[in-house]
Coordinates of C-alpha atoms and ligand atoms in Angstrom, one line a residue:
Chain A
M16 CA 15.0 3.8 30.2
S17 CA 13.2 0.5 31.1
A18 CA 14.8 -2.2 33.2
A19 CA 15.0 -4.5 30.3
Q20 CA 17.1 -2.0 28.3
G21 CA 19.4 -1.4 31.2
H22 CA 19.8 -5.1 31.5
A23 CA 20.7 -5.3 27.8
R24 CA 23.5 -2.8 28.2
E25 CA 24.9 -4.6 31.1
I26 CA 25.0 -7.8 29.0
G27 CA 26.5 -5.9 26.1
G28 CA 29.5 -5.2 28.3
A29 CA 29.9 -8.7 29.5
D30 CA 32.3 -11.4 28.3
A31 CA 31.7 -12.6 24.8
A32 CA 31.1 -16.2 25.9
E33 CA 28.3 -15.3 28.2
R34 CA 26.6 -12.9 25.9
I35 CA 23.2 -13.7 24.4
A36 CA 23.1 -14.1 20.6
E37 CA 20.2 -12.2 19.2
I38 CA 21.1 -13.3 15.7
H39 CA 22.9 -16.5 15.0
I40 CA 23.3 -17.5 11.4
A41 CA 25.0 -20.7 10.2
D42 CA 25.7 -21.9 6.7
L43 CA 22.9 -19.7 5.2
H44 CA 22.3 -20.2 1.5
A45 CA 19.7 -18.1 -0.3
Y46 CA 18.4 -18.3 -3.9
Y47 CA 16.5 -16.0 -6.3
G48 CA 14.9 -18.6 -8.5
E49 CA 17.8 -20.6 -9.9
S50 CA 20.4 -17.9 -9.0
H51 CA 22.4 -18.7 -5.9
A52 CA 22.9 -15.4 -4.0
L53 CA 24.3 -16.4 -0.6
H54 CA 26.8 -19.2 -0.3
G55 CA 27.0 -20.3 3.3
I56 CA 26.9 -17.2 5.6
D57 CA 27.9 -17.5 9.2
M58 CA 27.3 -14.5 11.4
T59 CA 26.6 -13.9 15.1
V60 CA 25.3 -10.7 16.6
H61 CA 24.9 -10.3 20.3
R62 CA 22.3 -8.3 22.2
G63 CA 23.0 -4.6 22.2
E64 CA 25.6 -4.7 19.4
L65 CA 25.7 -2.6 16.3
V66 CA 27.3 -4.4 13.4
T67 CA 27.7 -3.5 9.8
L68 CA 27.5 -5.5 6.6
L69 CA 29.9 -4.0 4.1
G70 CA 30.8 -4.9 0.6
R71 CA 30.6 -4.0 -3.1
N72 CA 27.4 -3.9 -5.0
G73 CA 25.8 -7.3 -5.4
A74 CA 27.9 -8.8 -2.5
G75 CA 24.7 -10.1 -0.9
R76 CA 24.2 -7.7 2.0
S77 CA 20.5 -6.9 1.2
T78 CA 19.9 -10.6 0.6
T79 CA 21.2 -11.4 4.0
L80 CA 18.7 -9.0 5.6
R81 CA 15.9 -10.3 3.4
A82 CA 16.7 -13.9 4.4
I83 CA 16.6 -13.0 8.1
V84 CA 13.1 -11.5 7.8
G85 CA 11.9 -14.4 5.6
L86 CA 11.6 -12.5 2.3
I87 CA 13.7 -14.9 0.4
G88 CA 11.6 -17.8 -0.8
R89 CA 14.3 -20.4 -0.9
R90 CA 16.9 -20.4 1.9
T91 CA 18.7 -23.2 3.7
G92 CA 20.9 -23.4 6.7
S93 CA 20.1 -22.0 10.1
I94 CA 18.9 -18.6 11.3
R95 CA 18.3 -18.4 15.0
L96 CA 16.7 -15.2 16.4
K97 CA 16.7 -14.9 20.2
G98 CA 17.4 -18.6 20.3
E99 CA 14.5 -19.6 18.0
E100 CA 15.1 -21.3 14.7
V101 CA 13.2 -19.3 12.0
I102 CA 14.5 -20.7 8.7
A103 CA 11.2 -22.3 8.0
R104 CA 8.9 -19.7 9.5
P105 CA 6.8 -17.3 7.4
P106 CA 7.8 -13.6 7.5
H107 CA 4.9 -12.4 9.7
A108 CA 5.9 -14.9 12.4
I109 CA 9.5 -13.8 12.3
A110 CA 8.6 -10.1 12.8
H111 CA 6.8 -11.0 16.0
L112 CA 10.1 -12.1 17.6
G113 CA 10.8 -8.4 17.7
V114 CA 12.5 -7.8 14.4
G115 CA 12.2 -4.4 12.6
Y116 CA 13.2 -4.2 9.0
C117 CA 14.0 -1.1 7.0
P118 CA 14.3 -2.1 3.3
E119 CA 16.8 -0.7 0.8
E120 CA 14.0 0.8 -1.3
R121 CA 12.5 2.3 1.9
G122 CA 9.1 0.8 1.1
I123 CA 6.9 3.8 2.0
F124 CA 3.3 3.1 0.9
A125 CA 2.0 5.6 -1.6
S126 CA -1.6 4.9 -0.8
L127 CA -1.1 5.5 2.9
S128 CA -0.7 8.9 4.6
V129 CA 2.5 9.6 6.6
E130 CA 0.7 8.8 9.8
E131 CA -0.9 5.6 8.4
N132 CA 2.6 4.5 7.3
L133 CA 3.9 5.2 10.7
M134 CA 1.1 3.3 12.4
L135 CA 1.1 0.4 9.9
P136 CA 3.5 -2.2 11.3
P137 CA 1.8 -4.1 14.1
V138 CA 3.2 -3.9 17.6
V139 CA 5.4 -6.9 18.0
A140 CA 6.7 -6.4 21.5
G141 CA 6.2 -4.1 24.5
G142 CA 8.5 -1.1 25.0
G143 CA 8.1 0.5 21.6
M144 CA 8.5 4.3 21.4
A145 CA 5.4 6.4 21.8
V146 CA 4.1 8.2 18.8
A147 CA 4.8 11.5 20.6
E148 CA 8.4 10.6 21.2
I149 CA 8.8 9.6 17.6
Y150 CA 7.4 12.9 16.4
E151 CA 9.8 14.6 18.8
M152 CA 12.7 12.7 17.2
F153 CA 11.5 13.4 13.7
P154 CA 9.6 16.7 13.8
N155 CA 9.3 16.8 10.0
L156 CA 7.0 13.8 10.1
A157 CA 4.7 15.4 12.5
E158 CA 4.3 18.4 10.3
R159 CA 3.4 16.3 7.3
R160 CA 1.4 13.6 8.9
R161 CA -1.5 14.0 6.6
S162 CA 0.4 14.0 3.3
P163 CA 0.6 10.8 1.2
G164 CA 3.7 8.9 2.2
T165 CA 5.5 9.2 -1.1
R166 CA 5.0 13.0 -1.2
L167 CA 7.8 13.3 1.3
S168 CA 11.4 14.1 0.3
G169 CA 13.9 11.3 0.2
G170 CA 15.3 12.1 3.6
E171 CA 11.8 12.3 5.2
Q172 CA 10.9 9.0 3.6
Q173 CA 13.9 7.5 5.2
M174 CA 13.1 8.9 8.6
L175 CA 9.6 7.5 8.2
A176 CA 10.9 4.1 7.3
M177 CA 13.0 4.2 10.5
A178 CA 10.4 5.7 12.6
R179 CA 7.7 3.2 11.9
I180 CA 9.8 0.3 13.1
L181 CA 10.7 2.1 16.3
R182 CA 7.0 2.2 17.2
T183 CA 6.6 -1.6 17.2
G184 CA 8.7 -2.5 20.1
A185 CA 11.1 -4.4 17.8
D186 CA 14.6 -4.4 19.5
V187 CA 16.5 -6.1 16.6
L188 CA 16.7 -3.6 13.8
L189 CA 17.8 -4.5 10.3
L190 CA 18.7 -1.3 8.4
D191 CA 19.5 -1.4 4.7
E192 CA 21.5 1.6 3.3
I193 CA 19.6 4.2 5.3
T194 CA 22.0 7.0 4.3
E195 CA 22.1 6.3 0.6
G196 CA 21.6 9.4 -1.5
L197 CA 20.8 11.7 1.5
A198 CA 22.1 15.2 2.2
P199 CA 24.8 15.4 4.9
V200 CA 22.5 17.1 7.5
I201 CA 20.1 14.2 7.2
V202 CA 22.9 11.6 7.5
E203 CA 24.0 13.4 10.6
K204 CA 20.5 13.3 12.0
L205 CA 20.3 9.5 11.3
A206 CA 23.7 9.0 13.0
E207 CA 22.4 10.8 16.0
V208 CA 19.3 8.6 16.0
L209 CA 21.4 5.5 15.8
G210 CA 23.5 6.7 18.7
V211 CA 20.4 7.0 20.8
L212 CA 19.1 3.6 19.8
K213 CA 22.5 1.9 20.5
A214 CA 22.6 3.6 23.9
R215 CA 19.1 2.2 24.6
G216 CA 20.3 -1.4 24.0
Y217 CA 18.9 -2.1 20.5
T218 CA 20.6 -4.7 18.5
I219 CA 21.3 -3.2 15.0
V220 CA 22.5 -4.6 11.7
L221 CA 23.5 -1.9 9.4
V222 CA 24.1 -2.3 5.7
E223 CA 26.2 0.6 4.6
Q224 CA 28.1 2.0 1.7
N225 CA 29.2 5.0 3.8
F226 CA 31.9 3.5 5.8
R227 CA 32.7 6.6 7.9
F228 CA 29.1 6.7 9.0
A229 CA 29.2 3.2 10.2
A230 CA 32.7 3.0 11.6
A231 CA 32.2 5.4 14.5
M232 CA 29.5 3.3 16.1
A233 CA 30.0 -0.2 15.0
D234 CA 31.2 -3.0 17.3
R235 CA 32.1 -5.2 14.3
H236 CA 32.1 -5.2 10.6
F237 CA 31.2 -8.2 8.3
I238 CA 32.9 -7.7 5.0
M239 CA 30.9 -9.5 2.3
D240 CA 31.9 -10.6 -1.1
H241 CA 30.2 -12.8 -3.7
G242 CA 27.6 -14.1 -1.2
H243 CA 30.2 -15.0 1.5
V244 CA 31.4 -13.3 4.6
A245 CA 35.0 -12.6 3.5
E246 CA 36.3 -11.1 6.7
V247 CA 35.1 -10.1 10.2
V248 CA 36.8 -7.0 11.6
E249 CA 36.3 -6.0 15.2
A250 CA 36.1 -2.3 16.0
A251 CA 39.5 -2.5 17.7
E252 CA 41.1 -3.9 14.6
L253 CA 40.2 -1.2 12.2
E254 CA 43.7 0.2 11.9
A255 CA 45.4 -3.1 11.8
K256 CA 43.0 -4.5 9.1
A257 CA 42.8 -1.4 7.0
H258 CA 44.1 -3.5 4.0
V259 CA 40.9 -5.6 4.2
F260 CA 38.8 -2.6 3.5
E261 CA 41.1 -1.7 0.6
E262 CA 40.8 -5.1 -0.8
Y263 CA 37.0 -5.6 -0.6
L264 CA 35.5 -2.2 -0.7
S265 CA 37.5 -0.1 -3.1
V266 CA 36.2 -0.2 -6.6
Chain B
M15 CA -38.5 20.9 -21.5
L16 CA -35.5 19.5 -23.3
T17 CA -37.0 16.0 -23.4
D18 CA -40.3 17.2 -24.9
L19 CA -38.3 19.1 -27.5
L20 CA -36.5 16.0 -28.5
G21 CA -39.8 14.2 -28.6
F22 CA -39.4 11.8 -25.7
P23 CA -42.0 11.8 -22.9
P24 CA -40.2 12.3 -19.5
Q25 CA -41.6 8.9 -18.3
V26 CA -39.5 7.2 -20.9
L27 CA -36.4 9.2 -20.2
F28 CA -36.6 8.8 -16.4
G29 CA -37.7 5.3 -16.6
Q30 CA -34.6 4.4 -18.6
L31 CA -32.4 6.5 -16.3
L32 CA -33.7 4.5 -13.3
L33 CA -33.1 1.3 -15.1
G34 CA -29.6 2.5 -15.9
L35 CA -29.0 3.5 -12.3
I36 CA -30.1 0.1 -11.1
N37 CA -27.8 -1.7 -13.6
G38 CA -25.1 0.8 -12.7
A39 CA -25.6 -0.1 -9.0
F40 CA -25.0 -3.8 -9.9
Y41 CA -22.0 -2.9 -12.0
A42 CA -20.6 -0.9 -9.1
V43 CA -21.0 -3.6 -6.4
L44 CA -19.6 -6.3 -8.7
S45 CA -16.7 -4.3 -10.1
L46 CA -15.9 -3.2 -6.5
G47 CA -15.6 -6.8 -5.5
L48 CA -13.4 -7.5 -8.5
A49 CA -11.2 -4.5 -7.5
V50 CA -10.8 -5.7 -4.0
I51 CA -9.9 -9.2 -5.2
F52 CA -7.5 -8.0 -7.8
G53 CA -5.8 -5.7 -5.3
L54 CA -4.7 -8.5 -3.1
L55 CA -4.7 -11.6 -5.2
N56 CA -3.6 -10.1 -8.6
I57 CA -6.3 -12.4 -10.0
V58 CA -9.1 -11.3 -12.4
N59 CA -11.9 -13.2 -10.8
F60 CA -13.8 -14.8 -13.7
A61 CA -15.8 -16.8 -11.2
H62 CA -17.4 -13.5 -10.0
G63 CA -20.6 -14.0 -12.1
A64 CA -21.0 -17.5 -10.9
L65 CA -20.6 -16.4 -7.2
Y66 CA -23.2 -13.7 -7.8
M67 CA -25.5 -16.4 -9.0
L68 CA -24.7 -18.5 -6.0
G69 CA -25.8 -15.6 -3.8
A70 CA -29.1 -15.5 -5.5
F71 CA -29.5 -19.3 -5.3
T72 CA -28.5 -19.3 -1.7
A73 CA -31.3 -16.7 -1.0
W74 CA -33.7 -18.9 -2.9
G75 CA -32.6 -22.0 -1.1
L76 CA -32.9 -20.4 2.3
A77 CA -36.5 -19.5 1.5
Q78 CA -37.3 -22.8 -0.1
F79 CA -35.8 -25.2 2.4
L80 CA -35.6 -23.2 5.6
G81 CA -38.4 -20.7 5.2
L82 CA -36.0 -17.8 5.8
N83 CA -37.1 -14.5 4.3
Y84 CA -35.3 -11.9 2.1
W85 CA -33.9 -9.8 4.9
V86 CA -32.2 -12.8 6.5
A87 CA -30.9 -13.9 3.2
L88 CA -29.5 -10.5 2.4
F89 CA -27.1 -11.0 5.3
A90 CA -26.8 -14.8 5.4
A91 CA -26.2 -15.4 1.7
P92 CA -23.1 -13.1 1.4
V93 CA -21.7 -14.8 4.6
I94 CA -22.3 -18.3 3.3
V95 CA -21.0 -17.6 -0.2
G96 CA -18.1 -15.5 1.2
A97 CA -17.1 -18.5 3.3
F98 CA -17.3 -20.7 0.3
G99 CA -15.1 -18.2 -1.5
M100 CA -12.5 -18.2 1.3
G101 CA -12.3 -22.0 0.9
L102 CA -11.7 -21.6 -2.8
E103 CA -9.0 -19.1 -2.1
R104 CA -7.3 -21.1 0.6
F105 CA -7.3 -24.4 -1.3
L106 CA -7.2 -23.5 -5.0
L107 CA -6.3 -19.9 -5.8
R108 CA -3.5 -19.6 -3.3
R109 CA -1.5 -22.2 -5.2
L110 CA -1.3 -19.8 -8.1
A111 CA 0.4 -17.0 -6.1
G112 CA 3.4 -15.8 -8.0
V113 CA 2.6 -17.4 -11.3
D114 CA 1.3 -15.6 -14.4
H115 CA -2.1 -13.8 -14.2
L116 CA -3.3 -16.0 -17.0
Y117 CA -3.5 -19.1 -14.7
G118 CA -5.7 -17.3 -12.2
L119 CA -7.9 -16.2 -15.1
L120 CA -8.1 -19.8 -16.4
L121 CA -8.8 -21.3 -13.0
T122 CA -11.5 -18.9 -12.1
F123 CA -13.1 -19.2 -15.5
G124 CA -13.1 -23.0 -15.2
L125 CA -14.6 -22.7 -11.7
A126 CA -17.4 -20.5 -13.1
L127 CA -18.2 -23.1 -15.8
V128 CA -18.2 -25.9 -13.2
I129 CA -20.4 -24.0 -10.7
E130 CA -22.8 -23.0 -13.4
G131 CA -22.9 -26.5 -15.0
V132 CA -23.7 -28.0 -11.6
F133 CA -26.6 -25.6 -11.1
I134 CA -28.0 -26.2 -14.6
K135 CA -27.8 -29.9 -13.9
L136 CA -29.6 -29.5 -10.6
F137 CA -32.2 -26.8 -11.4
G138 CA -32.4 -26.5 -15.2
A139 CA -31.4 -23.5 -17.1
S140 CA -34.7 -21.7 -16.7
G141 CA -35.2 -19.4 -13.7
Q142 CA -36.8 -19.9 -10.3
P143 CA -39.0 -17.0 -9.2
Y144 CA -38.1 -15.2 -6.0
P145 CA -40.7 -12.9 -4.5
T146 CA -40.2 -9.2 -3.8
P147 CA -40.2 -8.8 0.0
A148 CA -43.6 -7.7 1.2
A149 CA -42.4 -4.5 2.7
L150 CA -41.1 -3.3 -0.7
T151 CA -43.9 -4.2 -3.1
G152 CA -45.7 -1.4 -4.9
G153 CA -44.2 1.9 -5.5
I154 CA -44.7 5.6 -5.7
N155 CA -45.7 8.0 -8.5
L156 CA -43.2 10.8 -8.6
G157 CA -45.2 12.7 -11.2
F158 CA -42.6 12.4 -13.9
M159 CA -42.3 8.6 -13.4
F160 CA -43.3 5.6 -11.3
L161 CA -40.7 4.4 -8.9
P162 CA -41.1 0.8 -7.6
W163 CA -40.0 0.6 -4.0
Y164 CA -37.9 -2.4 -4.6
R165 CA -35.9 -0.8 -7.4
G166 CA -35.2 2.3 -5.2
W167 CA -34.1 0.0 -2.4
V168 CA -31.6 -1.8 -4.7
V169 CA -30.0 1.5 -5.5
V170 CA -29.9 2.5 -1.9
A171 CA -28.6 -0.9 -0.7
S172 CA -25.9 -0.9 -3.3
L173 CA -24.7 2.6 -2.4
I174 CA -24.6 1.6 1.3
A175 CA -22.5 -1.5 0.4
C176 CA -20.1 0.7 -1.7
G177 CA -20.0 3.4 1.0
A178 CA -19.2 0.8 3.7
T179 CA -16.5 -0.7 1.6
W180 CA -15.0 2.7 1.0
Y181 CA -15.1 3.4 4.7
I182 CA -13.3 0.2 5.6
F183 CA -10.6 0.8 3.0
E184 CA -9.9 4.4 3.6
R185 CA -10.7 5.0 7.2
T186 CA -9.8 1.8 9.2
K187 CA -6.6 0.0 10.2
L188 CA -7.8 -3.1 8.3
G189 CA -8.2 -0.8 5.3
A190 CA -4.6 0.4 5.7
Y191 CA -3.5 -3.2 5.7
L192 CA -5.5 -3.9 2.6
R193 CA -4.1 -0.9 0.8
A194 CA -0.6 -1.7 1.9
G195 CA -1.1 -5.3 0.9
T196 CA -2.2 -4.3 -2.5
E197 CA 1.0 -2.2 -2.9
N198 CA 3.7 -4.3 -1.4
P199 CA 2.4 -7.5 0.3
K200 CA 5.9 -8.9 1.0
L201 CA 7.0 -5.9 3.1
L202 CA 3.6 -5.8 4.9
Q203 CA 4.2 -9.4 5.8
A204 CA 7.7 -8.7 6.9
F205 CA 6.2 -6.2 9.3
G206 CA 4.3 -9.0 11.0
V207 CA 0.9 -8.9 9.2
N208 CA -0.5 -12.2 8.3
V209 CA -0.9 -11.4 4.6
P210 CA -2.0 -14.9 3.5
L211 CA -4.9 -14.6 6.0
L212 CA -5.6 -11.0 4.8
T213 CA -5.7 -12.2 1.2
T214 CA -8.2 -14.9 2.1
L215 CA -10.4 -12.4 3.9
A216 CA -10.2 -10.0 0.9
Y217 CA -11.3 -12.7 -1.5
G218 CA -14.1 -13.7 0.9
Y219 CA -15.2 -10.0 1.1
G220 CA -15.2 -9.5 -2.7
V221 CA -17.2 -12.7 -3.1
G222 CA -19.6 -11.7 -0.4
L223 CA -20.2 -8.4 -2.3
A224 CA -21.0 -10.5 -5.4
A225 CA -23.4 -12.6 -3.4
F226 CA -25.0 -9.5 -1.9
A227 CA -25.7 -8.2 -5.4
G228 CA -27.1 -11.6 -6.3
V229 CA -29.6 -11.5 -3.5
L230 CA -30.6 -7.9 -4.5
A231 CA -31.1 -9.1 -8.1
A232 CA -33.1 -12.2 -7.2
P233 CA -36.6 -10.5 -7.0
I234 CA -35.9 -8.5 -10.2
T235 CA -34.3 -11.1 -12.6
Q236 CA -35.4 -14.5 -11.2
V237 CA -32.8 -16.9 -10.0
S238 CA -31.2 -18.8 -12.8
P239 CA -27.8 -20.6 -13.2
L240 CA -26.7 -18.2 -16.0
M241 CA -27.8 -14.9 -14.5
G242 CA -24.2 -14.1 -13.7
S243 CA -22.6 -15.0 -16.9
N244 CA -24.8 -12.6 -18.8
L245 CA -24.0 -9.7 -16.5
I246 CA -20.3 -10.3 -15.8
I247 CA -19.2 -9.6 -19.4
V248 CA -20.4 -6.0 -19.0
V249 CA -18.9 -5.8 -15.5
F250 CA -15.5 -6.7 -16.9
A251 CA -15.9 -3.9 -19.5
V252 CA -16.7 -1.6 -16.6
V253 CA -13.6 -2.7 -14.8
V254 CA -11.4 -2.1 -17.8
I255 CA -12.9 1.4 -18.2
G256 CA -12.4 2.3 -14.5
G257 CA -9.0 0.7 -14.2
M258 CA -8.3 -2.2 -11.8
G259 CA -7.7 -1.7 -8.2
S260 CA -9.4 1.6 -7.4
I261 CA -12.3 1.5 -5.0
M262 CA -13.8 4.9 -5.9
G263 CA -13.0 4.2 -9.6
A264 CA -15.1 1.0 -9.6
V265 CA -18.1 2.6 -8.0
V266 CA -18.1 5.8 -10.1
T267 CA -17.5 4.0 -13.3
G268 CA -20.1 1.4 -12.5
L269 CA -22.8 3.9 -11.9
A270 CA -21.8 6.1 -14.8
M271 CA -21.8 3.2 -17.3
G272 CA -25.3 2.1 -16.1
L273 CA -26.6 5.7 -16.7
I274 CA -24.9 5.9 -20.1
E275 CA -26.5 2.6 -21.1
G276 CA -29.9 3.9 -19.9
L277 CA -29.6 7.1 -21.9
T278 CA -28.5 5.3 -25.0
K279 CA -31.6 3.2 -24.7
V280 CA -33.6 6.4 -25.0
F281 CA -31.8 8.1 -27.8
W282 CA -30.4 5.2 -29.8
P283 CA -31.9 1.9 -28.6
E284 CA -30.0 -0.2 -31.1
A285 CA -26.6 0.9 -29.6
S286 CA -27.5 0.3 -26.0
A287 CA -26.1 -3.2 -25.8
T288 CA -22.7 -2.1 -27.3
V289 CA -22.2 1.4 -25.9
I290 CA -20.2 0.2 -22.9
F291 CA -17.9 -1.8 -25.1
L292 CA -17.5 1.3 -27.3
V293 CA -16.5 3.4 -24.3
M294 CA -14.1 0.6 -23.3
A295 CA -12.4 0.6 -26.7
I296 CA -12.0 4.4 -26.5
V297 CA -10.6 4.3 -23.0
L298 CA -8.2 1.5 -23.9
V299 CA -6.8 3.6 -26.7
L300 CA -6.6 6.9 -24.8
R301 CA -5.8 5.6 -21.3
P302 CA -4.8 2.0 -21.3
A303 CA -4.7 1.8 -17.4
G304 CA -8.3 2.9 -17.2
L305 CA -9.8 6.2 -16.0
F306 CA -8.9 5.7 -12.4
G307 CA -6.1 3.2 -12.8
R308 CA -2.6 3.9 -11.7
V309 CA -0.1 3.6 -14.4
A310 CA 2.4 1.0 -13.3
Ligands
ATP413 N1 15.3 -9.8 -6.7 C1 16.3 -10.4 -7.2 N2 16.3 -11.3 -8.2 C2 17.4 -11.9 -8.7 N3 18.6 -11.7 -8.2 C3 18.8 -10.8 -7.3 C4 17.7 -10.1 -6.7 N4 18.1 -9.2 -5.8 C5 19.4 -9.4 -5.8 N5 19.8 -10.3 -6.7 C6 21.2 -10.8 -6.9 O1 21.7 -11.3 -5.7 C7 23.0 -10.9 -5.5 C8 23.2 -10.2 -4.2 O2 22.4 -9.0 -4.2 P1 22.1 -8.0 -3.0 O3 21.0 -7.1 -3.4 O4 22.0 -8.8 -1.8 O5 23.5 -7.2 -3.0 P2 23.9 -6.0 -2.0 O6 25.1 -6.4 -1.3 O7 22.8 -5.5 -1.2 O8 24.4 -4.9 -3.1 P3 23.6 -3.6 -3.6 O9 22.5 -3.2 -2.7 O10 24.7 -2.5 -3.6 O11 23.3 -3.9 -5.0 C9 23.4 -10.0 -6.7 O12 24.1 -10.8 -7.6 C10 22.1 -9.6 -7.2 O13 22.2 -9.4 -8.6
MG414 MG1 21.6 -3.9 -1.3

C-alpha cells in the first residue's frame, strides 16, 4: 500500500471536524429538460468513507451521481470535489480530479473488446491498479480479453465496468447499482472487492437497492426521496433508525 | 471467353471495370469520411461534396499561386481544408449538438451552396485544368487493356487512405476513443476524454479525406465549383446502401457500387446512371439500416 493510501486511512479515523471532504454538495438542483429531478441536495463524504444512496425507484440517486460527474446538462448549487468547485466544469475535466464513474447501465462499449474497454478510460491520477493486478482480481476478464465487451455475461460486464475505473488512479468511486440483477456469487465477489477498496482508502459512493449488501460496509446512508435527502443515517444508528428504512424503502 | 461469347471485346469490359473501380475508390473515400463524421457528430455532412471541391481547388491554387506541385498538394490540401472543416465544426456545427438531425443536414447543405456559390462567382462554373503529375503520365498496355498510370495510382492511393483509416479506427487508442465516442460520447467524456475536441478532430479528418479525394480527382475531372455536387448524390446513395457508421461497410460498398456501375455500362448502358439508386431502393426495402448498418 502506498504512503498516500495509508495516510488516507489515518485521516479516515480522525475526528469528523478535521477530516477532508472529498465530496461536498450544497443545494444541488438538477434538471432533465423542464423536469426538475433534484431539489436541493446537501451531502458530504469524507476521504476514505463508503456511503450509500438509498431510496425508491426515481428518488434521484442516479441523477445525483450523474450530476457529480457532470452528465446533467442543467445543474445549480455547489459541488466541491477535493476542495474544487466543479458545478460549471465539463465532464472530462471533472474526471481528472480523480473521479471514477460506474453507470447504472454499465456502459460497456460493444464496438470495443474487453481489453479495449478496460484500457479505455484515461489515467487521471497516479497510483491506479496495474492491469495484471486487475486481471488477478477478476480472472474472468483475463480469459475473455479478446471478446467484444458486450459478449460478456451480465456479471462479467459489471466486473469490467468496475475494473476499468480502478486502472485510472481515480480514488473517488461513484458506483450505481453494481449488484443489480446479479447472481449471489457475483454479488459476494463484488462485496469482497469493495472491502479491499475501502481498506485501501478509496472514497466510495454506492447507489444500492440491496440494503444488506451495503449495510455491512457503509459508514453512512443517505436516504433519498423525491429528489431530496430525506434522512442521513450513520452506521451506528442503524438499529435506532430502523423505522426510517421502513418508511422510505419499503414499497 | 465469356466476354467474347456475349459479344463484348475484353477491352471494353475491362476498361469499364477500371472506370468503375476508380469511381468506386472515390465513393469509398468520400463515404468513409461521411461515416467518420456521422459517427461522432450525428450529422449527415451535406457539405462533403463542396469540401471535396475545395480540396481540388486548393491543389489548383497551390500550383497556380505558389508553384507547389501535385505531391505537395496531396498532403497540404487535406490539411488546409481539414483545418477549415475544424473551424466549421467548432463555430457552427457544434451549436447543433443535441438538436434534430435535420438541422445539421440543413446547415451543411446551406454551407455547400454558399461555398459553391462563392467559387462560381470567383472562377466561373467551367473547370480549370490541372495537369497529371509528370511521374504518372502515360500508361501500360496489359494486353487485355490499357492502364493509364494515373488511374492506377488513384485506386492505390484511395485504398491506402482507406486502409490507414481502418488501422487508426481498429488498432489504435485514438480509434478506441473514436469508436467509444460514436457509441456513448457522454460516458466517454465522463471518463475524462475531451470529447468535444475529439469530435472536432473527427470532422477535420472526414473533411481531410474529402479534400484528399478532391486532389486525386483534379487531374482526371478538371477543377470546377460543381465537381462535388455531381458526385455527392451518388455517394449518399452508397452511404444509404452500406449503412451509416461502419468503416469497412463504407469502403466495401463504395468499391462494389463503382464496379456494379461499370459493369452496367457494359451490359446495359442506359441503366448505368440509375443502377446505384435501384440498389439503394432494394436495400432500403430489405434492410433499412443498410448492408453493414447496426440496427438501432
Ligand atoms: N434521462 C432522463 N430524462 C428525464 N427524466 C429522467 C431521466 N433519468 C431520470 N429521470 C427522472 O428523474 C428522476 C430521478 O431519477 P433517477 O434515475 O435519479 O432515480 P434513481 O433514484 O436512480 O432510481 P432508479 O434507478 O431505481 O430508477 C425520476 O423521476 C426519473 O423519472
Ligand atoms: Mg438509478
